[in-house]
Amino acid sequence: MSKADNSSADAPKDFIREIIQSDLDAGRVEGLVTRFPPEPNGFLHIGHAKSLCLNFGVAEEFGGRCHLRFDDTNPVKEETLYIDAIKKDVSWLGFDWGEHLYYASDNFEQLYTWAVHLIENGKAYVDDLNAEQMREYRGTLKEPGRNSPHRDRSVEENLDLFARMRAGEFANGEKIVRAKIDMAAGNINLRDPAIYRILHETHPRTGDAWCIYPTYDFAHGQSDAIEGITHSLCTLEFEDHRPLYDWFVANLPVTAAPHQYEFSRLSLSHTVLSKRNLKKLVDDNNVNGWDDPRMPTLSGFRRRGYPASAIRTFARQLGFTKSGDSVVEMANLDFFVREALNKSAQRRMAVLDPLKVVIENWPEGEVDWMDAVNNPEDENAGKRKVPFTRELYIERDDFMEDAPKKFFRLSVGREVRFKYGFFVTCTEAIKDENGKVVELRCTYDPETRSGSNPPDGRKVKGTIHWVSAEHAIAAEVRLYDPLFNRPDPGADGDFQDDINPDALTINRSALLEPSLAEAPISEAIQFERLGYFCADPDHTPAAPVFNRTIGLRDSWAKAQKKG
Ligand code: ATP
Ligand code: MG
């Protein structure tokens, strides 16, 4: 993520970086200026991470800067809540816009002046057609459009009407300002597109100062120009808008001419990535808010314990192409999450489905504090103490009656190592009236305390995890699977019909080693042999709540294949 990355062998190479390099080499631009331009009408998702890592990434690599600009031109859908969430997510991902925080709404007065400029030059007019009529007049891909009957209003009349629009004399939709370009243009975006519309709405930043607002298309390129953006990077759906942006720049007294380059959008399997659909999931209570850990939002991933570094690494290896949006497997993201967590996550012991173990030759009330390694991948992570006592809990599926030979865990008559603790032999399984095993009676060998082997040279094949019954803390653990039960939700109809009803399972029987009461929120920890988990924002030391971040291996994909 530093400038040095540019020269390193693994620095990404793509057509965008090639263009930037050649523009800088040829002196066509003095320094690189990019921007990330979200519309504050929802939370950021993993697709935005691709754009963020590109825009902020190239700025860092080429010694330029990247602005954060909110394209806040539609007060009907935009909220301060979203502005705050977006800023938090961009920072969390590790990007710093410094003093370069902008809003399209900062430019409203300038944009108004430029609309007046177009009118004065006969290049824009006030129209009375309503939305439906405008659609009719627009024509189709095969047929040219028709001129509006109001297209030839005089400059004076247009100026007067526009001023009166601003003064609030008209209702929503009663008038609209359109650029006067060409109703027969092959590119429909050039068929006299709307540039100003009436919206009697309170804006999150300008309040009630305006009742007319520039369209996204009229604000976007001009905001780039005002900020001196040299390379305006966006996704392919804006390719057809580029001729319009260029038309505005050519016909307005702007001082810079930003070039726009389009790249492929990221789509991810087993989820949806458009804010409209994500908002629907939130509004219909399919999930518990934008930061629900099942959501592909940055705040959802954060809450779930995905490290920002893993998302950056994932985004950085995605390709940038000029055509076709390809679907990336969710498993690809998971790979980078596991890789990062294996290196960084502390290890702890926890039991999700507890089975009681009583060590009969262990003195009542005695506690032996064992040394446990915090992270075998990181020498500096140190050690902690875990209490070994007469009554312990192990994972129910670490015991089996009539176990086959290859079952290297506990069974009556078999011996295993209790991790960081002793060799333990199971002598008896106690059952309830239904025949369910409810307790194991065991013995331990005092000569096998962690680190020592028995003098007779005896070995065990299995090592299992455990918690002390006396010290363990009870927790709620939220287990997540993909939110959709097919890779391409909505491909055969409504995407909400493809929601996986079992994407969240709540486990209320989990028992954790005591140090987990103080676990930092959203920082993933490996529960040994079970997977990665993190304390949820709902967690308190008195009422622990954990999320499963991700399993140790991709067991879900395997189950899907089998099923
Ligand atoms: P959505 O379609 O999800 O609502 P959007 O494009 O409307 O997204 P914006 O807030 O306008 O969202 O996006 C900010 C920037 O992020 C834009 O430059 C856009 O091109 C980029 N972006 C959005 N979605 C993706 C994606 N899936 N992959 C790559 N870049 C994206
Ligand atoms: Mg959009």
Coordinates of C-alpha atoms and ligand atoms in Angstrom, one line a residue:
M1 CA 0.0 0.0 0.0
S2 CA 3.0 2.3 -0.2
K3 CA 4.7 4.1 -3.1
A4 CA 7.3 1.4 -3.1
D5 CA 4.6 -1.0 -4.3
N6 CA 4.8 0.6 -7.7
S7 CA 8.2 -0.8 -8.4
S8 CA 7.7 -4.2 -6.6
A9 CA 7.3 -7.2 -8.8
D10 CA 3.8 -8.0 -7.6
A11 CA 2.4 -4.5 -8.2
P12 CA -0.8 -4.8 -10.2
K13 CA -0.6 -4.1 -13.9
D14 CA -3.7 -3.2 -15.8
F15 CA -4.8 -0.8 -18.6
I16 CA -5.7 1.9 -16.1
R17 CA -2.2 1.9 -14.5
E18 CA -0.7 1.9 -17.9
I19 CA -2.6 4.9 -19.0
I20 CA -1.7 6.8 -15.8
Q21 CA 2.0 5.9 -16.1
S22 CA 2.0 7.1 -19.7
D23 CA 0.2 10.3 -18.9
L24 CA 2.7 11.1 -16.2
D25 CA 5.7 10.1 -18.3
A26 CA 4.5 12.3 -21.2
G27 CA 3.8 15.2 -18.9
R28 CA 0.1 15.3 -19.9
V29 CA -0.8 15.7 -16.3
E30 CA 1.3 17.3 -13.5
G31 CA 0.2 14.9 -10.8
L32 CA -2.4 12.2 -10.4
V33 CA -5.7 13.2 -8.8
T34 CA -8.5 10.6 -8.5
R35 CA -11.7 10.5 -6.5
F36 CA -14.1 8.0 -5.0
P37 CA -17.6 9.3 -5.6
P38 CA -20.3 7.5 -3.7
E39 CA -23.9 8.6 -3.7
P40 CA -24.9 8.6 -0.1
N41 CA -28.0 6.5 -0.6
G42 CA -26.8 3.3 1.1
F43 CA -23.9 1.6 2.8
L44 CA -20.7 0.7 0.9
H45 CA -20.5 -2.9 -0.3
I46 CA -17.6 -5.1 -1.5
G47 CA -18.0 -3.8 -5.0
H48 CA -17.2 -0.4 -3.8
A49 CA -14.0 -1.8 -2.2
K50 CA -12.8 -2.6 -5.8
S51 CA -13.2 1.1 -6.8
L52 CA -11.8 2.4 -3.5
C53 CA -8.7 0.2 -3.7
L54 CA -8.2 1.3 -7.3
N55 CA -8.7 5.0 -6.7
F56 CA -6.8 5.3 -3.4
G57 CA -4.4 2.6 -4.5
V58 CA -3.2 4.4 -7.7
A59 CA -3.0 7.7 -5.8
E60 CA -0.6 6.1 -3.3
E61 CA 1.4 4.2 -5.9
F62 CA 1.9 7.2 -8.2
G63 CA 2.4 9.8 -5.5
G64 CA -0.9 11.5 -6.2
R65 CA -4.0 12.1 -4.1
C66 CA -7.5 10.7 -3.9
H67 CA -10.6 12.7 -2.9
L68 CA -13.7 11.4 -1.2
R69 CA -16.6 13.1 -2.9
F70 CA -20.2 12.6 -2.1
D71 CA -22.4 12.8 -5.3
D72 CA -25.3 14.1 -3.3
T73 CA -27.7 15.3 -6.0
N74 CA -30.8 13.4 -5.0
P75 CA -32.2 14.4 -1.6
V76 CA -35.1 11.9 -2.0
K77 CA -32.8 9.0 -1.4
E78 CA -29.8 10.5 0.4
E79 CA -29.2 10.7 4.2
T80 CA -26.6 11.9 6.6
L81 CA -26.7 8.5 8.2
Y82 CA -25.2 7.1 4.9
I83 CA -22.6 9.9 4.7
D84 CA -21.3 9.0 8.1
A85 CA -21.3 5.3 7.5
I86 CA -19.4 5.7 4.2
K87 CA -16.7 7.8 5.8
K88 CA -16.3 5.2 8.6
D89 CA -16.0 2.4 6.1
V90 CA -13.5 4.2 3.9
S91 CA -11.3 4.9 7.0
W92 CA -11.7 1.3 8.2
L93 CA -10.5 0.0 4.9
G94 CA -7.4 2.0 5.5
F95 CA -7.8 5.0 3.2
D96 CA -7.3 8.6 4.2
W97 CA -8.7 11.5 2.1
G98 CA -6.9 14.0 4.3
E99 CA -8.4 17.4 3.7
H100 CA -9.9 16.4 0.4
L101 CA -13.5 15.7 1.4
Y102 CA -16.0 17.2 -1.0
Y103 CA -19.7 17.2 -1.8
A104 CA -21.3 17.8 -5.2
S105 CA -23.7 19.9 -3.1
D106 CA -20.9 22.3 -2.4
N107 CA -21.1 23.1 -6.1
F108 CA -24.8 23.8 -6.4
E109 CA -24.4 27.5 -6.9
Q110 CA -21.7 27.0 -9.5
L111 CA -23.8 24.3 -11.3
Y112 CA -26.7 26.6 -11.4
T113 CA -24.6 29.4 -12.9
W114 CA -23.4 26.9 -15.5
A115 CA -26.9 25.8 -16.4
V116 CA -27.7 29.5 -16.9
H117 CA -24.6 29.8 -19.1
L118 CA -25.9 26.9 -21.3
I119 CA -29.4 28.6 -21.5
E120 CA -27.8 32.0 -22.5
N121 CA -25.9 30.2 -25.2
G122 CA -28.9 28.5 -26.6
K123 CA -27.7 25.1 -25.3
A124 CA -30.3 24.4 -22.8
Y125 CA -34.0 25.0 -22.4
V126 CA -36.9 24.7 -20.0
D127 CA -39.3 21.9 -20.9
D128 CA -42.9 21.3 -19.8
L129 CA -43.1 17.7 -20.9
N130 CA -43.8 15.4 -18.0
A131 CA -41.8 12.2 -17.4
E132 CA -44.0 10.0 -19.4
Q133 CA -44.1 12.4 -22.4
M134 CA -40.4 12.7 -22.2
R135 CA -40.0 9.0 -22.5
E136 CA -42.3 9.0 -25.5
Y137 CA -40.4 11.8 -27.3
R138 CA -37.0 10.1 -26.5
G139 CA -37.4 7.4 -29.1
T140 CA -35.7 4.1 -28.9
L141 CA -32.4 2.5 -29.8
K142 CA -33.8 2.0 -33.3
E143 CA -35.8 5.1 -33.7
P144 CA -34.7 8.7 -33.3
G145 CA -36.5 10.9 -30.8
R146 CA -38.6 13.9 -31.5
N147 CA -38.1 17.5 -30.5
S148 CA -40.2 18.8 -27.6
P149 CA -42.7 21.5 -28.6
H150 CA -40.9 23.7 -26.0
R151 CA -37.4 23.2 -27.4
D152 CA -37.3 26.6 -29.2
R153 CA -38.3 28.9 -26.4
S154 CA -36.4 32.1 -26.4
V155 CA -33.3 32.6 -24.2
E156 CA -35.3 35.3 -22.2
E157 CA -38.2 33.0 -21.6
N158 CA -36.0 30.1 -20.5
L159 CA -34.0 32.3 -18.1
D160 CA -37.2 33.6 -16.6
L161 CA -38.7 30.2 -16.2
F162 CA -35.5 28.8 -14.7
A163 CA -35.3 31.6 -12.2
R164 CA -38.9 30.9 -11.3
M165 CA -38.2 27.2 -10.9
R166 CA -35.5 28.1 -8.4
A167 CA -37.8 30.5 -6.6
G168 CA -40.2 27.6 -6.0
E169 CA -43.1 28.7 -8.3
F170 CA -43.6 25.2 -9.7
A171 CA -44.5 21.8 -8.4
N172 CA -42.3 18.7 -8.8
G173 CA -42.2 17.6 -12.4
E174 CA -44.0 20.6 -13.7
K175 CA -40.8 21.9 -15.5
I176 CA -37.4 20.5 -16.2
V177 CA -34.2 22.0 -17.7
R178 CA -32.7 20.0 -20.6
A179 CA -29.5 20.3 -22.5
K180 CA -30.2 21.1 -26.2
I181 CA -28.0 18.5 -27.9
D182 CA -29.6 16.2 -30.5
M183 CA -32.8 14.3 -30.3
A184 CA -31.7 12.0 -33.2
A185 CA -28.3 11.1 -31.6
G186 CA -27.5 7.4 -31.7
N187 CA -26.5 7.6 -28.0
I188 CA -29.7 8.1 -26.1
N189 CA -27.8 10.0 -23.4
L190 CA -27.3 12.8 -25.8
R191 CA -31.1 13.2 -26.7
D192 CA -31.5 16.4 -24.7
P193 CA -30.8 15.0 -21.3
A194 CA -32.3 16.6 -18.1
I195 CA -29.8 18.7 -16.2
Y196 CA -32.1 20.3 -13.6
R197 CA -35.3 19.1 -12.0
I198 CA -37.7 20.3 -9.4
L199 CA -37.6 18.5 -6.1
H200 CA -39.3 20.1 -3.1
E201 CA -37.1 18.1 -0.7
T202 CA -34.9 18.9 2.3
H203 CA -31.3 18.1 1.4
P204 CA -29.1 16.5 4.1
R205 CA -26.5 19.3 3.7
T206 CA -28.2 22.3 2.0
G207 CA -31.5 22.0 3.8
D208 CA -34.2 23.9 2.2
A209 CA -32.0 26.3 0.3
W210 CA -32.9 24.7 -3.0
C211 CA -36.0 23.2 -4.6
I212 CA -34.2 22.4 -7.9
Y213 CA -31.4 20.0 -8.1
P214 CA -28.8 19.1 -10.8
T215 CA -29.0 15.6 -12.2
Y216 CA -26.2 13.2 -11.4
D217 CA -25.0 13.5 -15.0
F218 CA -24.8 17.3 -14.8
A219 CA -23.1 17.3 -11.5
H220 CA -20.7 14.5 -11.8
G221 CA -18.3 15.5 -14.6
Q222 CA -18.3 19.2 -13.5
S223 CA -17.5 18.3 -9.9
D224 CA -14.5 16.3 -11.3
A225 CA -13.5 19.4 -13.2
I226 CA -13.8 21.7 -10.2
E227 CA -11.7 19.4 -8.1
G228 CA -9.0 19.0 -10.9
I229 CA -9.5 15.3 -11.2
T230 CA -7.1 14.0 -13.8
H231 CA -8.3 10.4 -14.1
S232 CA -12.0 9.9 -13.4
L233 CA -12.3 6.1 -12.9
C234 CA -15.7 4.5 -12.9
T235 CA -17.6 1.4 -13.8
L236 CA -18.6 0.4 -17.3
E237 CA -22.3 1.4 -17.1
F238 CA -21.0 5.0 -17.4
E239 CA -19.2 4.4 -20.7
D240 CA -22.3 5.7 -22.6
H241 CA -22.4 8.8 -20.5
R242 CA -18.9 9.8 -21.3
P243 CA -19.8 11.6 -24.5
L244 CA -22.3 13.6 -22.5
Y245 CA -19.7 14.5 -19.8
D246 CA -17.4 15.6 -22.6
W247 CA -20.1 17.7 -24.2
F248 CA -20.6 19.5 -20.9
V249 CA -16.9 20.2 -20.5
A250 CA -16.7 21.4 -24.1
N251 CA -19.7 23.7 -23.7
L252 CA -19.0 25.2 -20.2
P253 CA -16.2 27.6 -19.1
V254 CA -14.6 24.9 -16.9
T255 CA -10.9 25.1 -16.2
A256 CA -10.1 21.4 -16.4
A257 CA -11.1 18.5 -18.6
P258 CA -11.0 15.3 -16.7
H259 CA -10.7 12.1 -18.6
Q260 CA -13.0 9.2 -17.7
Y261 CA -12.0 5.6 -17.9
E262 CA -14.3 2.8 -17.3
F263 CA -13.6 -0.6 -15.8
S264 CA -15.6 -3.8 -15.1
R265 CA -17.8 -4.0 -12.0
L266 CA -17.2 -6.6 -9.4
S267 CA -20.0 -9.2 -9.0
L268 CA -19.7 -11.8 -6.2
S269 CA -21.4 -15.2 -6.2
H270 CA -24.0 -16.1 -3.6
T271 CA -24.9 -12.4 -2.9
V272 CA -26.3 -9.3 -4.5
L273 CA -24.3 -6.1 -4.8
S274 CA -26.6 -3.3 -5.8
K275 CA -27.5 -0.8 -3.1
R276 CA -31.1 -0.9 -4.3
N277 CA -31.3 -4.6 -3.5
L278 CA -29.3 -4.4 -0.3
K279 CA -31.7 -1.7 0.9
K280 CA -34.6 -4.0 0.1
L281 CA -33.1 -6.7 2.3
V282 CA -32.8 -4.1 5.1
D283 CA -36.3 -2.6 4.6
D284 CA -38.0 -6.0 4.4
N285 CA -36.2 -7.2 7.5
N286 CA -34.6 -10.1 5.7
V287 CA -31.5 -9.1 7.6
N288 CA -30.9 -7.0 10.8
G289 CA -29.7 -3.8 9.2
W290 CA -27.0 -2.8 6.8
D291 CA -24.2 -4.1 9.0
D292 CA -25.8 -7.5 9.5
P293 CA -22.8 -10.0 9.2
R294 CA -24.7 -11.8 6.4
M295 CA -24.5 -8.7 4.2
P296 CA -21.8 -8.1 1.6
T297 CA -21.4 -4.6 3.0
L298 CA -18.1 -3.4 4.4
S299 CA -19.8 -2.7 7.7
G300 CA -21.3 -6.3 7.6
F301 CA -17.9 -7.8 6.9
R302 CA -16.3 -5.7 9.7
R303 CA -18.9 -6.7 12.2
R304 CA -18.3 -10.3 11.2
G305 CA -14.6 -10.0 11.8
Y306 CA -13.2 -9.9 8.3
P307 CA -9.9 -7.9 8.5
A308 CA -9.7 -4.8 6.3
S309 CA -6.3 -6.1 5.0
A310 CA -8.0 -9.2 3.6
I311 CA -10.6 -7.2 1.7
R312 CA -7.8 -5.0 0.3
T313 CA -5.8 -8.0 -0.8
F314 CA -8.8 -9.5 -2.4
A315 CA -9.7 -6.3 -4.2
R316 CA -6.2 -5.7 -5.3
Q317 CA -5.9 -9.0 -7.2
L318 CA -9.1 -8.5 -9.1
G319 CA -8.6 -7.7 -12.7
F320 CA -9.6 -4.5 -14.5
T321 CA -11.0 -5.1 -17.9
K322 CA -12.8 -2.9 -20.4
S323 CA -15.6 -5.2 -21.0
G324 CA -17.9 -7.8 -19.4
D325 CA -18.4 -7.9 -15.7
S326 CA -17.3 -11.3 -14.4
V327 CA -18.6 -13.0 -11.3
V328 CA -16.0 -13.7 -8.7
E329 CA -16.6 -16.7 -6.4
M330 CA -17.3 -15.8 -2.7
A331 CA -14.7 -18.6 -2.0
N332 CA -12.1 -16.3 -3.5
L333 CA -12.8 -13.7 -0.8
D334 CA -12.9 -16.3 1.9
F335 CA -9.5 -17.6 0.8
F336 CA -7.9 -14.2 1.6
V337 CA -9.8 -13.9 4.8
R338 CA -8.5 -17.2 6.1
E339 CA -5.0 -16.5 4.9
A340 CA -5.0 -13.2 6.8
L341 CA -6.6 -14.6 9.9
N342 CA -4.3 -17.6 10.1
K343 CA -1.4 -15.2 10.5
S344 CA -3.0 -12.6 12.7
A345 CA -5.7 -14.3 14.8
Q346 CA -5.1 -15.2 18.5
R347 CA -6.0 -18.8 19.4
R348 CA -8.5 -19.6 22.2
M349 CA -10.5 -22.6 23.3
A350 CA -14.2 -22.8 23.2
V351 CA -16.8 -25.6 23.0
L352 CA -19.9 -25.1 20.9
D353 CA -21.7 -28.3 21.8
P354 CA -20.5 -29.2 25.3
L355 CA -20.1 -32.7 26.8
K356 CA -19.1 -32.9 30.4
V357 CA -15.9 -34.8 31.4
V358 CA -15.1 -35.6 35.0
I359 CA -11.4 -36.5 35.7
E360 CA -11.9 -39.0 38.6
N361 CA -8.3 -39.0 39.9
W362 CA -8.1 -35.2 39.9
P363 CA -8.5 -33.7 43.4
E364 CA -11.7 -31.7 43.9
G365 CA -11.2 -28.0 43.9
E366 CA -7.6 -28.1 42.5
V367 CA -6.8 -25.8 39.6
D368 CA -3.6 -26.2 37.5
W369 CA -3.0 -23.1 35.3
M370 CA -1.5 -24.3 32.0
D371 CA 0.5 -22.3 29.5
A372 CA -1.3 -21.9 26.2
V373 CA 0.3 -20.4 23.1
N374 CA -1.6 -17.4 21.7
N375 CA -0.6 -17.7 18.1
P376 CA 1.8 -20.4 16.8
E377 CA 2.2 -18.2 13.6
D378 CA 3.4 -15.2 15.6
E379 CA 6.2 -15.6 18.2
N380 CA 5.5 -12.2 19.7
A381 CA 1.9 -13.0 20.5
G382 CA 2.9 -14.6 23.8
K383 CA 1.2 -17.1 26.1
R384 CA -1.8 -17.1 28.5
K385 CA -2.9 -19.3 31.3
V386 CA -5.9 -21.7 31.0
P387 CA -7.3 -23.5 34.0
F388 CA -7.3 -27.3 34.1
T389 CA -9.8 -28.7 36.7
R390 CA -11.6 -31.9 37.7
E391 CA -14.7 -31.0 35.6
L392 CA -14.2 -30.0 32.0
Y393 CA -16.3 -29.7 28.8
I394 CA -15.2 -31.1 25.4
E395 CA -16.9 -30.9 22.1
R396 CA -19.6 -33.6 21.8
D397 CA -18.4 -34.8 18.5
D398 CA -14.9 -35.4 19.9
F399 CA -16.4 -38.4 21.6
M400 CA -17.8 -41.5 19.9
E401 CA -19.1 -44.8 21.2
D402 CA -18.0 -47.8 19.2
A403 CA -15.6 -45.6 17.4
P404 CA -13.8 -46.9 14.3
K405 CA -10.0 -47.4 14.5
K406 CA -9.3 -44.2 12.6
F407 CA -11.3 -42.0 15.1
F408 CA -8.4 -40.4 16.9
R409 CA -10.5 -38.7 19.5
L410 CA -12.2 -39.9 22.7
S411 CA -14.0 -43.2 23.2
V412 CA -14.3 -45.5 26.1
G413 CA -10.9 -47.1 26.7
R414 CA -9.0 -44.6 24.5
E415 CA -6.5 -42.0 25.5
V416 CA -6.0 -38.5 24.0
R417 CA -4.0 -35.3 24.8
F418 CA -6.1 -32.5 26.2
K419 CA -4.5 -29.6 24.4
Y420 CA -2.0 -27.7 26.7
G421 CA -3.0 -30.2 29.4
F422 CA -2.6 -33.9 30.2
F423 CA -3.2 -37.3 28.6
V424 CA -6.7 -38.4 29.5
T425 CA -8.3 -41.8 29.2
C426 CA -12.0 -42.3 29.0
T427 CA -13.3 -45.1 31.4
E428 CA -17.0 -44.8 31.1
A429 CA -19.8 -43.0 29.3
I430 CA -22.9 -42.1 31.4
K431 CA -26.2 -41.9 29.6
D432 CA -29.6 -40.5 30.4
E433 CA -32.8 -42.4 30.1
N434 CA -32.9 -41.9 26.3
G435 CA -29.5 -43.4 25.8
K436 CA -27.9 -40.0 25.1
V437 CA -24.3 -39.7 26.5
V438 CA -24.4 -36.9 29.1
E439 CA -21.1 -37.3 30.9
L440 CA -17.7 -39.0 30.5
R441 CA -15.8 -40.4 33.4
C442 CA -12.1 -40.2 32.8
T443 CA -8.6 -40.5 34.4
Y444 CA -5.5 -38.5 33.7
D445 CA -1.8 -39.3 33.8
P446 CA 0.0 -36.8 36.1
E447 CA 3.3 -37.5 34.3
T448 CA 2.0 -36.1 31.0
R449 CA 1.6 -32.4 32.0
S450 CA 1.8 -30.3 28.9
G451 CA 5.2 -30.5 27.3
S452 CA 6.1 -33.8 29.0
N453 CA 5.8 -37.3 27.5
P454 CA 5.1 -40.3 29.7
P455 CA 8.2 -42.2 30.8
D456 CA 7.0 -45.4 29.2
G457 CA 7.2 -43.7 25.8
R458 CA 3.5 -44.1 25.1
K459 CA 2.0 -41.9 22.4
V460 CA -1.5 -40.6 21.6
K461 CA -2.8 -39.8 18.1
G462 CA -5.4 -37.2 19.0
T463 CA -5.4 -33.8 20.7
I464 CA -8.7 -32.2 21.6
H465 CA -9.8 -28.9 23.0
W466 CA -11.7 -28.3 26.3
V467 CA -12.7 -25.7 28.8
S468 CA -12.9 -25.8 32.6
A469 CA -16.5 -26.2 33.8
E470 CA -15.8 -24.0 36.8
H471 CA -14.2 -21.2 34.8
A472 CA -16.0 -21.3 31.4
I473 CA -18.3 -18.4 30.4
A474 CA -21.5 -19.1 28.6
A475 CA -22.0 -17.3 25.3
E476 CA -24.4 -16.8 22.4
V477 CA -22.7 -17.7 19.2
R478 CA -24.1 -16.6 15.8
L479 CA -23.2 -19.0 13.0
Y480 CA -23.4 -17.7 9.4
D481 CA -23.8 -19.4 6.1
P482 CA -24.2 -17.6 2.7
L483 CA -27.3 -15.4 2.6
F484 CA -28.5 -16.9 -0.7
N485 CA -28.8 -20.6 -1.5
R486 CA -27.7 -20.3 -5.1
P487 CA -24.6 -18.6 -6.7
D488 CA -26.8 -16.3 -8.8
P489 CA -29.6 -15.0 -6.7
G490 CA -32.5 -13.6 -8.7
A491 CA -31.4 -15.3 -12.0
D492 CA -34.8 -17.1 -12.2
G493 CA -37.1 -14.5 -10.7
D494 CA -37.1 -12.5 -7.5
F495 CA -33.8 -12.5 -5.7
Q496 CA -35.5 -12.5 -2.3
D497 CA -37.0 -15.9 -3.2
D498 CA -33.4 -17.3 -3.1
I499 CA -32.7 -16.2 0.5
N500 CA -31.2 -19.0 2.5
P501 CA -33.4 -19.2 5.6
D502 CA -30.7 -20.9 7.5
A503 CA -28.0 -18.3 6.9
L504 CA -28.1 -17.5 10.6
T505 CA -28.2 -20.1 13.3
I506 CA -28.0 -19.1 16.9
N507 CA -26.1 -21.3 19.3
R508 CA -26.9 -20.6 23.0
S509 CA -25.0 -23.5 24.6
A510 CA -21.4 -22.5 23.8
L511 CA -18.9 -22.3 26.6
L512 CA -15.7 -20.3 26.3
E513 CA -12.4 -20.1 28.1
P514 CA -12.6 -17.2 30.5
S515 CA -10.2 -14.8 28.8
L516 CA -12.7 -14.4 26.0
A517 CA -14.9 -12.2 28.2
E518 CA -12.6 -9.4 27.3
A519 CA -12.3 -10.1 23.6
P520 CA -12.1 -6.9 21.5
I521 CA -15.1 -6.3 19.4
S522 CA -15.0 -7.5 15.8
E523 CA -11.4 -8.8 16.0
A524 CA -11.4 -12.4 14.9
I525 CA -10.0 -15.0 17.1
Q526 CA -9.5 -18.7 16.2
F527 CA -11.5 -21.0 18.4
E528 CA -9.1 -23.9 18.1
R529 CA -10.3 -26.6 15.8
L530 CA -13.6 -24.8 15.1
G531 CA -13.0 -21.7 13.1
Y532 CA -12.6 -18.0 13.4
F533 CA -15.0 -16.0 15.7
C534 CA -15.2 -12.5 16.9
A535 CA -17.1 -10.6 19.7
D536 CA -20.1 -8.9 18.2
P537 CA -20.9 -5.2 19.0
D538 CA -23.7 -6.7 21.1
H539 CA -21.1 -8.4 23.3
T540 CA -20.5 -7.5 26.9
P541 CA -18.3 -9.4 29.4
A542 CA -21.5 -10.2 31.3
A543 CA -23.4 -11.4 28.3
P544 CA -21.0 -12.6 25.7
V545 CA -22.0 -12.7 22.0
F546 CA -19.8 -14.0 19.3
N547 CA -20.1 -14.2 15.5
R548 CA -18.5 -17.0 13.5
T549 CA -16.4 -15.1 11.1
I550 CA -15.5 -18.1 8.9
G551 CA -14.8 -21.8 9.2
L552 CA -11.2 -23.1 9.2
R553 CA -11.9 -24.8 5.8
D554 CA -14.6 -24.4 3.2
S555 CA -17.0 -27.0 4.6
W556 CA -20.1 -25.3 3.2
A557 CA -19.0 -25.6 -0.4
K558 CA -18.2 -29.3 0.3
A559 CA -21.7 -29.9 1.8
Q560 CA -23.3 -28.2 -1.2
K561 CA -21.5 -30.4 -3.6
K562 CA -22.4 -33.6 -1.7
G563 CA -26.0 -32.4 -1.2
Ligands
ATP1 P1 -25.0 0.3 -6.8 O1 -25.2 0.0 -8.2 O2 -24.5 -0.8 -6.0 O3 -26.1 1.1 -6.2 P2 -23.5 2.6 -7.5 O4 -22.6 2.5 -8.6 O5 -24.8 3.3 -7.7 O6 -23.7 1.2 -6.8 P3 -22.1 4.7 -6.2 O7 -22.3 5.2 -4.8 O8 -22.6 5.6 -7.3 O9 -22.8 3.3 -6.3 O10 -20.6 4.2 -6.5 C1 -19.5 4.8 -6.1 C2 -18.4 4.3 -7.0 O11 -18.2 2.9 -6.8 C3 -18.7 4.5 -8.4 O12 -17.5 5.0 -9.1 C4 -19.0 3.1 -8.9 O13 -18.5 3.0 -10.3 C5 -18.2 2.2 -8.0 N1 -18.8 0.9 -7.8 C6 -20.1 0.7 -7.4 N2 -20.4 -0.6 -7.5 C7 -19.2 -1.3 -7.9 C8 -18.9 -2.6 -8.2 N3 -19.8 -3.6 -8.0 N4 -17.6 -2.9 -8.6 C9 -16.8 -1.9 -8.8 N5 -17.0 -0.6 -8.6 C10 -18.3 -0.3 -8.1
MG2 MG -25.7 4.7 -8.6

